[in-house]
XYZ file of N, CA and C in Angstrom:
426
model
N 0.834 -1.195 -0.004
C -0.002 -0.004 -0.008
C 0.890 1.249 -0.005
N 0.384 2.284 -0.635
C 1.161 3.534 -0.758
C 0.841 4.537 0.328
N -0.075 4.253 1.191
C -0.443 5.176 2.244
C -1.751 4.749 2.896
N -2.228 5.616 3.771
C -3.423 5.327 4.566
C -4.481 6.379 4.290
N -5.737 5.943 4.208
C -6.871 6.859 4.240
C -7.694 6.514 5.468
N -7.940 7.518 6.297
C -8.700 7.349 7.537
C -10.162 7.702 7.262
N -11.050 6.871 7.802
C -12.491 7.137 7.743
C -12.980 7.336 9.165
N -13.723 8.404 9.397
C -14.380 8.620 10.699
C -15.877 8.664 10.421
N -16.577 7.609 10.839
C -18.012 7.556 10.601
C -18.718 6.910 11.793
N -20.031 6.922 11.742
C -20.847 6.355 12.797
C -21.898 5.456 12.172
N -22.353 4.473 12.942
C -23.438 3.607 12.490
C -24.160 3.116 13.739
N -25.445 2.934 13.605
C -26.210 2.445 14.754
C -27.675 2.838 14.671
N -28.339 2.703 15.798
C -29.771 2.971 15.875
C -30.089 4.403 15.469
N -29.327 5.381 15.994
C -29.604 6.780 15.714
C -29.142 7.225 14.329
N -27.987 6.763 13.913
C -27.441 7.243 12.633
C -27.663 6.313 11.465
N -28.145 5.112 11.707
C -28.404 4.169 10.631
C -27.120 3.557 10.088
N -27.213 2.914 8.930
C -26.062 2.257 8.318
C -25.550 2.979 7.074
N -26.247 4.016 6.649
C -25.903 4.713 5.408
C -24.494 5.278 5.377
N -24.080 5.929 6.470
C -22.737 6.526 6.522
C -21.676 5.425 6.391
N -21.873 4.341 7.139
C -20.915 3.240 7.113
C -20.840 2.605 5.730
N -21.989 2.283 5.147
C -21.986 1.613 3.843
C -21.391 2.500 2.754
N -21.686 3.775 2.799
C -21.099 4.716 1.840
C -19.574 4.726 1.998
N -19.109 4.770 3.225
C -17.658 4.794 3.489
C -16.988 3.490 3.085
N -17.637 2.364 3.302
C -17.068 1.079 2.906
C -16.897 1.042 1.373
N -17.908 1.467 0.633
C -17.802 1.475 -0.818
C -16.706 2.431 -1.293
N -16.638 3.584 -0.664
C -15.571 4.549 -0.993
C -14.188 3.963 -0.644
N -14.084 3.313 0.499
C -12.833 2.701 0.911
C -12.384 1.632 -0.092
N -13.317 0.801 -0.525
C -12.979 -0.244 -1.496
C -12.488 0.348 -2.815
N -13.127 1.409 -3.262
C -12.714 2.051 -4.505
C -11.325 2.712 -4.358
N -11.123 3.394 -3.251
C -9.835 4.063 -3.006
C -8.705 3.005 -2.922
N -8.985 1.905 -2.266
C -7.999 0.845 -2.125
C -7.643 0.261 -3.495
N -8.677 0.044 -4.300
C -8.474 -0.573 -5.619
C -7.752 0.377 -6.588
N -8.174 1.633 -6.618
C -7.658 2.590 -7.601
C -6.336 3.234 -7.133
N -6.307 3.702 -5.898
C -5.150 4.462 -5.416
C -4.186 3.669 -4.537
N -4.521 2.414 -4.268
C -3.668 1.566 -3.439
C -3.439 2.134 -2.052
N -4.470 2.765 -1.483
C -4.390 3.300 -0.131
C -5.138 2.346 0.815
N -4.567 2.091 1.970
C -5.185 1.220 2.949
C -6.204 2.001 3.789
N -7.454 1.532 3.834
C -8.450 2.219 4.671
C -8.360 1.756 6.124
N -8.481 2.727 7.025
C -8.603 2.443 8.452
C -9.767 3.251 8.978
N -10.722 2.578 9.636
C -11.921 3.228 10.130
C -11.782 3.535 11.617
N -12.223 4.718 12.002
C -12.468 5.082 13.400
C -13.987 5.238 13.452
N -14.651 4.347 14.174
C -16.089 4.267 14.072
C -16.738 4.123 15.448
N -17.871 4.794 15.597
C -18.696 4.639 16.766
C -19.877 3.791 16.335
N -19.924 2.538 16.792
C -20.991 1.633 16.394
C -21.059 0.468 17.376
N -22.230 -0.139 17.514
C -22.339 -1.317 18.370
C -21.570 -2.508 17.751
N -21.234 -3.471 18.575
C -20.423 -4.606 18.144
C -21.031 -5.400 16.988
N -22.363 -5.526 16.961
C -22.964 -6.285 15.865
C -22.744 -5.595 14.517
N -22.652 -4.282 14.497
C -22.399 -3.553 13.246
C -20.909 -3.608 12.896
N -20.054 -3.612 13.896
C -18.619 -3.717 13.654
C -18.265 -5.017 12.926
N -19.123 -6.018 13.070
C -18.905 -7.300 12.383
C -18.867 -7.097 10.868
N -19.577 -6.095 10.351
C -19.562 -5.807 8.918
C -18.130 -5.515 8.478
N -17.429 -4.691 9.245
C -16.020 -4.369 8.924
C -15.129 -5.599 9.060
N -15.390 -6.405 10.072
C -14.588 -7.622 10.260
C -14.737 -8.564 9.081
N -15.978 -8.779 8.639
C -16.237 -9.673 7.516
C -15.575 -9.160 6.246
N -15.561 -7.836 6.056
C -14.941 -7.242 4.857
C -13.443 -7.058 5.024
N -12.909 -7.482 6.167
C -11.459 -7.426 6.460
C -10.922 -5.995 6.350
N -11.687 -5.056 6.936
C -11.277 -3.663 7.004
C -10.839 -3.370 8.426
N -9.648 -2.803 8.538
C -9.092 -2.468 9.854
C -9.913 -1.321 10.458
N -10.195 -1.419 11.770
C -10.960 -0.364 12.426
C -10.572 -0.232 13.895
N -10.872 0.950 14.408
C -10.757 1.245 15.850
C -12.094 1.778 16.272
N -12.575 1.300 17.399
C -13.838 1.778 17.930
C -13.586 3.121 18.629
N -14.397 4.106 18.296
C -14.296 5.421 18.941
C -15.646 5.786 19.527
N -15.664 6.827 20.334
C -16.910 7.269 20.952
C -17.151 8.729 20.614
N -18.438 9.107 20.614
C -18.803 10.485 20.310
C -18.069 11.463 21.214
N -18.006 11.135 22.491
C -17.525 12.091 23.476
C -16.012 12.209 23.508
N -15.313 11.387 22.732
C -13.850 11.386 22.805
C -13.212 11.845 21.515
N -13.693 12.922 20.952
C -13.131 13.410 19.686
C -11.664 13.735 19.801
N -11.250 14.302 20.914
C -9.841 14.667 21.091
C -8.952 13.432 21.089
N -9.367 12.389 21.816
C -8.543 11.170 21.860
C -8.552 10.487 20.507
N -9.675 10.556 19.767
C -9.708 9.990 18.422
C -8.720 10.712 17.514
N -8.688 12.030 17.563
C -7.739 12.818 16.761
C -6.302 12.482 17.174
N -6.048 12.307 18.454
C -4.703 11.932 18.907
C -4.324 10.527 18.430
N -5.277 9.625 18.410
C -5.006 8.269 17.904
C -4.729 8.307 16.403
N -5.467 9.096 15.673
C -5.240 9.246 14.225
C -3.856 9.810 13.977
N -3.471 10.786 14.766
C -2.188 11.464 14.593
C -1.000 10.485 14.698
N -1.153 9.408 15.421
C -0.072 8.432 15.619
C 0.157 7.555 14.392
N -0.797 7.539 13.473
C -0.668 6.688 12.287
C 0.188 7.399 11.240
N 1.122 6.674 10.671
C 2.019 7.229 9.671
C 1.438 7.093 8.264
N 1.874 7.949 7.372
C 1.553 7.910 5.934
C 0.082 8.161 5.630
N -0.576 8.999 6.406
C -1.986 9.329 6.123
C -2.018 10.293 4.948
N -2.792 9.950 3.940
C -2.952 10.778 2.743
C -4.239 11.598 2.781
N -5.269 11.077 3.486
C -6.564 11.736 3.505
C -7.350 11.250 4.709
N -8.131 12.165 5.298
C -9.082 11.809 6.372
C -10.465 12.142 5.855
N -11.325 11.116 5.795
C -12.705 11.270 5.323
C -13.621 11.205 6.555
N -14.438 12.252 6.711
C -15.328 12.341 7.874
C -16.771 12.316 7.380
N -17.493 11.270 7.772
C -18.897 11.103 7.386
C -19.672 10.813 8.665
N -19.952 11.869 9.397
C -20.598 11.730 10.713
C -21.403 12.977 11.025
N -22.542 12.769 11.662
C -23.391 13.903 12.058
C -22.941 14.507 13.384
N -22.033 13.849 14.092
C -21.727 14.284 15.444
C -20.350 14.913 15.643
N -19.519 14.943 14.613
C -18.211 15.573 14.800
C -18.383 17.087 14.822
N -17.468 17.766 15.507
C -17.577 19.201 15.602
C -16.420 19.889 14.879
N -16.503 21.197 14.839
C -15.527 22.016 14.138
C -14.110 21.788 14.699
N -14.010 21.660 15.993
C -12.704 21.473 16.641
C -12.050 20.176 16.192
N -12.826 19.103 16.070
C -12.289 17.825 15.599
C -11.759 17.948 14.171
N -12.482 18.660 13.329
C -12.053 18.811 11.934
C -10.765 19.638 11.860
N -10.650 20.660 12.694
C -9.404 21.448 12.744
C -8.247 20.536 13.164
N -8.475 19.683 14.156
C -7.426 18.745 14.590
C -7.015 17.832 13.436
N -8.001 17.367 12.681
C -7.709 16.494 11.529
C -6.977 17.272 10.425
N -7.321 18.530 10.231
C -6.639 19.359 9.225
C -5.155 19.496 9.538
N -4.819 19.452 10.813
C -3.403 19.545 11.215
C -2.644 18.249 10.960
N -3.364 17.193 10.621
C -2.754 15.885 10.367
C -2.643 15.628 8.860
N -3.718 15.961 8.109
C -3.786 15.574 6.698
C -4.846 16.419 5.990
N -4.987 16.187 4.692
C -6.118 16.758 3.936
C -7.385 16.117 4.479
N -8.480 16.867 4.458
C -9.750 16.346 4.987
C -10.865 16.483 3.962
N -11.730 15.473 3.944
C -12.923 15.482 3.119
C -14.109 15.225 4.055
N -15.066 16.149 4.059
C -16.254 16.013 4.914
C -17.471 15.706 4.026
N -18.220 14.698 4.441
C -19.452 14.341 3.734
C -20.624 14.693 4.634
N -21.508 15.514 4.092
C -22.727 15.902 4.802
C -23.885 15.530 3.910
N -24.993 15.146 4.509
C -26.111 14.789 3.657
C -27.467 15.338 4.143
N -27.417 16.212 5.101
C -28.677 16.762 5.590
C -28.666 18.283 5.634
N -27.955 18.811 6.567
C -28.031 20.258 6.798
C -26.742 20.947 6.430
N -26.862 22.208 6.178
C -25.694 23.023 5.892
C -24.918 23.247 7.191
N -23.679 22.827 7.188
C -22.789 23.050 8.315
C -21.459 23.502 7.758
N -20.940 24.610 8.253
C -19.664 25.119 7.774
C -18.517 24.449 8.523
N -17.740 23.656 7.810
C -16.549 23.048 8.365
C -15.361 23.466 7.545
N -14.243 23.660 8.184
C -13.011 24.034 7.480
C -12.277 22.786 7.009
N -12.867 22.131 6.028
C -12.225 20.954 5.448
C -11.733 21.322 4.056
N -10.919 20.448 3.477
C -10.369 20.718 2.151
C -11.387 20.446 1.042
N -12.185 19.401 1.239
C -13.241 19.058 0.263
C -14.518 18.824 1.050
N -15.601 19.449 0.601
C -16.903 19.273 1.257
C -17.872 18.682 0.241
N -18.527 17.620 0.609
C -19.529 16.983 -0.222
C -20.860 17.017 0.514
N -21.892 17.539 -0.136
C -23.248 17.459 0.402
C -24.148 17.070 -0.751
N -24.687 15.859 -0.681
C -25.525 15.350 -1.787
C -27.007 15.490 -1.528
N -27.391 16.297 -0.558
C -28.803 16.537 -0.283
C -29.405 17.303 -1.459
N -30.531 16.842 -1.957
C -31.141 17.482 -3.145
C -31.603 18.903 -2.882
N -31.795 19.264 -1.632
C -32.294 20.603 -1.310
C -31.177 21.623 -1.086
N -29.936 21.190 -1.035
C -28.813 22.085 -0.831
C -28.513 22.830 -2.137
N -28.274 24.128 -1.987
C -27.904 24.965 -3.142
C -26.464 25.424 -2.958
N -25.798 25.707 -4.062
C -24.404 26.179 -3.978
C -24.307 27.443 -3.134
N -25.350 28.247 -3.139
C -25.321 29.482 -2.372
C -25.482 29.252 -0.850
N -25.806 28.041 -0.447
C -25.910 27.713 0.979
C -24.572 27.688 1.666
N -23.520 27.515 0.892
C -22.164 27.409 1.472
C -21.303 28.568 1.027
N -20.514 29.024 1.962
C -19.544 30.062 1.699
C -18.476 29.514 0.729
N -18.072 30.314 -0.214
C -16.977 29.922 -1.099
C -15.679 30.246 -0.375
N -14.881 29.234 -0.159
C -13.602 29.414 0.536
C -12.471 29.094 -0.423
N -11.444 29.884 -0.348
C -10.317 29.776 -1.261
C -9.681 28.383 -1.246
N -9.552 27.801 -0.070
C -8.855 26.534 0.064
C -9.771 25.331 0.204
N -11.035 25.460 -0.213
C -11.971 24.337 -0.101
C -12.662 24.100 -1.423
N -12.827 22.859 -1.763
C -13.596 22.451 -2.930
C -14.987 22.053 -2.433
N -16.036 22.679 -2.953
C -17.418 22.331 -2.584
C -18.001 21.476 -3.689
N -18.432 20.278 -3.346
C -19.136 19.394 -4.284
C -20.556 19.266 -3.788
N -21.455 20.046 -4.381
C -22.834 20.118 -3.903
C -23.799 19.696 -4.982
């Protein structure tokens, strides 16, 4: 592998499986095309973590309340090329911590939230380009 791509997502009763499944598909494509190894930091019950085990994807269990420790754990990993965040519960501070480690891609699918990431994706059909501030150092994919 030529490097690592980190995924931070959630799955469970409150957040469903959509974020996880989207990230798994993205991880598989990135691994196949770019030869990057995916590592997940995920907040999910054990029965959902089995999905990652079956697919032989490396993961670390994280918790909503421990964003700082999650960022510190991510920081210890070498050769990170990208951090992909697909979670409704991460905050601005966590994204700033991730920006200090690597390039960041944030996936949002509901509401407009301003995060200082390098690439922002929001595939909600009701989002308009004018809903987001145009930032010099961010690519908006809306």
